[in-house]
């Protein structure tokens, strides 16, 4: 046998055409470089937002891999079809009568040449692509990868090496096809169909069938074997499929050249082996995900059921829903149960599935199912690799257990100047709470974020996931923090987007709001559309607030009780200060300036008007539905002395907005139920690195939160906004997706430019 292999090696290396053929593989390098050049030119002509949505060039091999495969497949085919074409097959069979032995002896030489040449070619293709892209290669994209991926990126070195190995596999496929067809033109046709036609046909199919079919194409197997994308198959399955292609081709070749009488035996053995190997991907891909939830259409599951404003809303087409029963009181797990609605945006299958991302809604009490529907586009790239789930949490106010109208109302908060006024505020707060609580005290008393976190853990168990990744939005950070404390070993990754931070000093947490007020004042100084243009906005504002605290500003046509104190003015203005609306008009700043000017003239109707539009109340009410979570989460004061100390601190640090940092805490004075989820330290040593993201006004809280966990990072958006991932901010989406895919948070100091950058 060794002599036969040696003779076949002599044939292979003595044919000058083989050397020429290998030289033609340089066309693959040129193809990679040329397409990278066109990608770079196209990228340069895009806006910054369009660049973030640009498709990745990846390791660059995909642009020339078909050319390389065709060359190596032809190399393998010619190793035997050239003998048929010249008639040299007859002397070969005289020397080696056993035809399968002749075919087997050709394999080592073809494989050796293709292995060495394939590795050289793969690295050359990658190097050419990266060189042409230059600095552009490092541009982060929405899908969480860069425009080009260097060898230092996880899995890229492996994908290049595997691509080189796959060229050897393709050469053996060509050998098998050549043996079966016995004709160079015929082999060319078959190989063209396998390497060129079938992938093109797969790309014309609709999603998700396109992604599913593409996963089985030879050109996409190296990336899947390396675990870096390219399809939905796990690495072991993709490797098995590549081996299956080789086995099938060589089996076909061995079957055709077999002697009569042995053909059926060879066919049976070979095809059985090939079918067994190639069946693995189908079995693996079709295995249903574990889990006990029964998914169906959201309309059938009553996503909008209840008496609230969310009833009957239309959801996106591919959103699925299921119900899960959880205990009202987790200290009594076998007691009374409530049903929660869980929403699912399933993975699209464009890449190997990594796991499940849990999108935790804010509020407190926002519907995560409605968030998934409204913001499905923000998760589009993430769904290439993850299922995305969320929940209508237990503290969603329209479940029909407690009165919706009661929960969306509440008292108007006042500044207590004395211990007696503090006690009076407590009596008003308690009365408002008891009105809602009376309908179902047990339910009302278990709306804390730790209970929500335990519900999330029940959903994880029902999903059958070992660990979850999380994107928390706004107050959703509180269930995220509670989950981190209670189930640290179940956290794969955690993103805090505009987080509420129970550990941060309250006044210092609002310093960024003071900076936003400074931006508002600067805008008024330069914008003639500002009603305060030409005035010192800071002086006008502070004088108005001080006067309103002495003598509240009346609302024209309303009762004296509706008059605005300084605290009322600051609380009404705060949302507009930090969220002015789109530039350059900044409509909410325009509205705010007009309200200030009118209040200076003695009428607070400007504030009352836009507050009523959003709350149906003349002044901002302290919503009982939010307080039933805030107060159980320990947002209140220990006593009057703590309130006075925190108030003094706020007045010292926040010259324009002091009081807004205590407004929610004042709503918890006199609360009828003691805090059940007070702030507690995070088990930092048991948690993976986290990622903080946020705008000018809310990044500080998120960043302070993740500093408690070693290795964490953050991305600051240099602009206005809140809930940036849900809002579809492309730069933030790119950083978050990269972290969730790679588990590498952005470096400290990373920024996303704002609209004026």
Tab-separated table of C-alpha atoms in Angstrom, residues 70-262:
chain	number	residue	atom	x	y	z
A	70	UNK	CA	-13.507	25.580	-6.649
A	71	UNK	CA	-9.728	25.476	-7.210
A	72	UNK	CA	-9.144	22.824	-4.549
A	73	UNK	CA	-12.157	20.760	-5.616
A	74	UNK	CA	-10.859	20.814	-9.171
A	75	UNK	CA	-7.410	19.802	-7.896
A	76	UNK	CA	-8.961	16.750	-6.272
A	77	UNK	CA	-11.119	15.899	-9.282
A	78	UNK	CA	-8.221	16.151	-11.757
A	79	UNK	CA	-6.223	13.715	-9.663
A	80	UNK	CA	-8.385	10.988	-11.188
A	81	UNK	CA	-10.315	12.480	-14.142
A	82	UNK	CA	-7.050	13.396	-15.873
A	83	UNK	CA	-6.144	9.701	-15.939
A	84	UNK	CA	-9.498	8.857	-17.495
A	85	UNK	CA	-9.084	11.654	-20.064
A	86	UNK	CA	-5.586	10.493	-21.133
A	87	UNK	CA	-6.307	6.788	-20.895
A	88	UNK	CA	-3.649	6.370	-18.200
A	89	UNK	CA	-6.282	4.843	-15.943
A	90	UNK	CA	-5.784	1.475	-17.669
A	91	UNK	CA	-2.050	1.147	-16.820
A	92	UNK	CA	-2.854	2.307	-13.291
A	93	UNK	CA	-5.477	-0.418	-12.914
A	94	UNK	CA	-3.086	-2.996	-14.289
A	95	UNK	CA	-0.582	-1.981	-11.613
A	96	UNK	CA	-3.281	-1.728	-8.935
A	97	UNK	CA	-6.176	-4.031	-9.855
A	98	UNK	CA	-8.180	-3.234	-6.730
A	99	UNK	CA	-9.874	-0.013	-7.730
A	100	UNK	CA	-10.825	1.108	-4.229
A	101	UNK	CA	-7.175	0.783	-3.228
A	102	UNK	CA	-6.211	3.027	-6.136
A	103	UNK	CA	-8.719	5.666	-4.995
A	104	UNK	CA	-7.626	5.301	-1.372
A	105	UNK	CA	-3.983	5.769	-2.331
A	106	UNK	CA	-4.758	9.120	-3.929
A	107	UNK	CA	-6.224	10.521	-0.710
A	108	UNK	CA	-2.984	11.158	1.295
A	109	UNK	CA	-1.269	13.107	-1.487
A	110	UNK	CA	-4.297	15.237	-2.329
A	111	UNK	CA	-4.971	15.884	1.362
A	112	UNK	CA	-1.346	16.806	2.142
A	113	UNK	CA	-1.067	19.310	-0.694
A	114	UNK	CA	-4.454	20.826	0.083
A	115	UNK	CA	-3.728	21.051	3.817
A	116	UNK	CA	-0.535	23.059	3.348
A	117	UNK	CA	-1.771	25.179	0.462
A	118	UNK	CA	-5.137	25.710	2.151
A	119	UNK	CA	-3.581	27.112	5.328
A	120	UNK	CA	-1.339	29.467	3.387
A	121	UNK	CA	-4.258	30.623	1.272
A	122	UNK	CA	-6.646	31.105	4.207
A	123	UNK	CA	-4.209	33.322	6.109
A	124	UNK	CA	-3.386	35.266	2.946
A	125	UNK	CA	-7.093	35.889	2.280
A	126	UNK	CA	-7.628	37.126	5.835
A	127	UNK	CA	-4.530	39.340	5.769
A	128	UNK	CA	-5.538	40.889	2.448
A	129	UNK	CA	-9.034	41.727	3.662
A	130	UNK	CA	-7.810	43.293	6.891
A	131	UNK	CA	-5.076	45.281	5.134
A	132	UNK	CA	-7.518	46.798	2.666
A	133	UNK	CA	-10.048	47.726	5.354
A	134	UNK	CA	-7.348	49.328	7.491
A	135	UNK	CA	-8.610	51.290	10.479
A	136	UNK	CA	-12.205	50.806	9.353
A	137	UNK	CA	-11.977	47.183	10.483
A	138	UNK	CA	-12.345	48.251	14.113
A	139	UNK	CA	-15.720	49.980	13.593
A	140	UNK	CA	-18.255	48.435	15.955
A	141	UNK	CA	-21.584	47.491	14.324
A	142	UNK	CA	-25.115	47.071	15.669
A	143	UNK	CA	-24.891	43.308	15.421
A	144	UNK	CA	-22.185	43.383	18.092
A	145	UNK	CA	-19.163	42.681	15.893
A	146	UNK	CA	-16.677	44.885	14.080
A	147	UNK	CA	-16.517	45.630	10.354
A	148	UNK	CA	-13.484	43.368	10.109
A	149	UNK	CA	-12.386	40.822	12.679
A	150	UNK	CA	-8.641	40.479	13.396
A	151	UNK	CA	-7.023	37.250	14.546
A	152	UNK	CA	-7.048	38.590	18.106
A	153	UNK	CA	-10.838	38.427	18.221
A	154	UNK	CA	-12.232	35.302	19.912
A	155	UNK	CA	-12.648	32.442	17.458
A	156	UNK	CA	-11.195	34.224	14.415
A	157	UNK	CA	-7.846	32.416	14.425
A	158	UNK	CA	-9.740	29.151	14.733
A	159	UNK	CA	-12.073	30.078	11.868
A	160	UNK	CA	-9.135	30.861	9.556
A	161	UNK	CA	-7.410	27.597	10.448
A	162	UNK	CA	-10.619	25.636	9.953
A	163	UNK	CA	-11.157	27.378	6.615
A	164	UNK	CA	-7.755	26.085	5.525
A	165	UNK	CA	-8.663	22.603	6.707
A	166	UNK	CA	-11.972	22.810	4.887
A	167	UNK	CA	-10.102	23.391	1.628
A	168	UNK	CA	-8.466	19.992	2.104
A	169	UNK	CA	-11.918	18.534	2.749
A	170	UNK	CA	-13.208	20.134	-0.451
A	171	UNK	CA	-10.260	18.675	-2.384
A	172	UNK	CA	-11.273	15.216	-1.166
A	173	UNK	CA	-14.875	15.921	-2.148
A	174	UNK	CA	-13.574	16.808	-5.606
A	175	UNK	CA	-11.641	13.547	-5.673
A	176	UNK	CA	-14.777	11.595	-4.821
A	177	UNK	CA	-16.855	13.432	-7.433
A	178	UNK	CA	-14.137	12.915	-10.061
A	179	UNK	CA	-14.032	9.188	-9.296
A	180	UNK	CA	-17.803	8.947	-9.601
A	181	UNK	CA	-18.172	11.030	-12.781
A	182	UNK	CA	-14.902	9.950	-14.514
A	183	UNK	CA	-14.999	13.090	-16.636
A	184	UNK	CA	-13.399	16.470	-16.078
A	185	UNK	CA	-16.270	18.438	-17.702
A	186	UNK	CA	-18.790	16.383	-15.775
A	187	UNK	CA	-16.934	16.939	-12.516
A	188	UNK	CA	-16.837	20.667	-13.234
A	189	UNK	CA	-20.603	20.731	-13.594
A	190	UNK	CA	-21.206	18.805	-10.371
A	191	UNK	CA	-18.710	20.891	-8.398
A	192	UNK	CA	-20.168	24.132	-9.757
A	193	UNK	CA	-23.581	23.082	-8.511
A	194	UNK	CA	-22.232	22.144	-5.068
A	195	UNK	CA	-19.958	25.139	-4.532
A	196	UNK	CA	-21.676	27.937	-6.441
A	197	UNK	CA	-25.269	27.180	-7.408
A	198	UNK	CA	-26.623	25.699	-4.167
A	199	UNK	CA	-25.323	28.550	-1.939
A	200	UNK	CA	-26.817	31.112	-4.322
A	201	UNK	CA	-30.161	29.312	-4.285
A	202	UNK	CA	-30.048	29.187	-0.464
A	203	UNK	CA	-29.588	32.960	-0.327
A	204	UNK	CA	-32.768	33.517	-2.330
A	205	UNK	CA	-34.967	31.685	0.179
A	206	UNK	CA	-37.113	33.630	2.666
A	207	UNK	CA	-36.068	33.862	6.310
A	208	UNK	CA	-35.804	31.816	8.455
A	209	UNK	CA	-35.482	29.091	5.789
A	210	UNK	CA	-32.579	31.001	4.229
A	211	UNK	CA	-30.581	30.896	7.454
A	212	UNK	CA	-31.460	27.257	8.022
A	213	UNK	CA	-30.428	26.180	4.509
A	214	UNK	CA	-27.330	28.377	4.592
A	215	UNK	CA	-26.125	26.583	7.714
A	216	UNK	CA	-25.697	23.404	5.660
A	217	UNK	CA	-23.636	25.004	2.874
A	218	UNK	CA	-19.950	24.030	2.844
A	219	UNK	CA	-18.787	27.660	2.710
A	220	UNK	CA	-20.515	28.429	6.027
A	221	UNK	CA	-19.213	25.425	7.946
A	222	UNK	CA	-15.780	26.801	8.999
A	223	UNK	CA	-17.297	29.701	10.935
A	224	UNK	CA	-19.768	27.365	12.613
A	225	UNK	CA	-17.035	24.887	13.514
A	226	UNK	CA	-15.056	27.747	15.068
A	227	UNK	CA	-18.205	28.960	16.864
A	228	UNK	CA	-18.073	32.474	15.389
A	229	UNK	CA	-21.271	32.502	13.326
A	230	UNK	CA	-22.136	31.629	9.767
A	231	UNK	CA	-25.180	29.571	10.646
A	232	UNK	CA	-27.187	27.893	13.362
A	233	UNK	CA	-25.304	24.600	13.776
A	234	UNK	CA	-23.271	23.838	16.913
A	235	UNK	CA	-19.502	23.406	16.272
A	236	UNK	CA	-19.491	19.619	16.682
A	237	UNK	CA	-22.458	19.209	14.366
A	238	UNK	CA	-20.927	21.481	11.720
A	239	UNK	CA	-17.692	19.479	11.878
A	240	UNK	CA	-19.659	16.263	11.548
A	241	UNK	CA	-21.462	17.646	8.515
A	242	UNK	CA	-18.186	18.593	6.788
A	243	UNK	CA	-16.866	15.093	7.438
A	244	UNK	CA	-20.160	13.726	6.168
A	245	UNK	CA	-19.751	15.578	2.869
A	246	UNK	CA	-16.284	14.062	2.426
A	247	UNK	CA	-17.481	10.575	3.340
A	248	UNK	CA	-20.456	10.848	0.994
A	249	UNK	CA	-18.330	12.007	-1.960
A	250	UNK	CA	-15.628	9.369	-1.484
A	251	UNK	CA	-18.282	6.706	-0.953
A	252	UNK	CA	-19.931	7.680	-4.203
A	253	UNK	CA	-16.586	7.533	-5.989
A	254	UNK	CA	-15.689	4.177	-4.455
A	255	UNK	CA	-19.104	2.790	-5.338
A	256	UNK	CA	-18.936	3.776	-8.985
A	257	UNK	CA	-15.427	2.408	-9.574
A	258	UNK	CA	-16.112	-0.799	-7.647
A	259	UNK	CA	-16.041	-4.054	-9.530
A	260	UNK	CA	-19.344	-5.523	-10.542
A	261	UNK	CA	-20.754	-7.700	-7.770
A	262	UNK	CA	-19.121	-5.662	-5.067
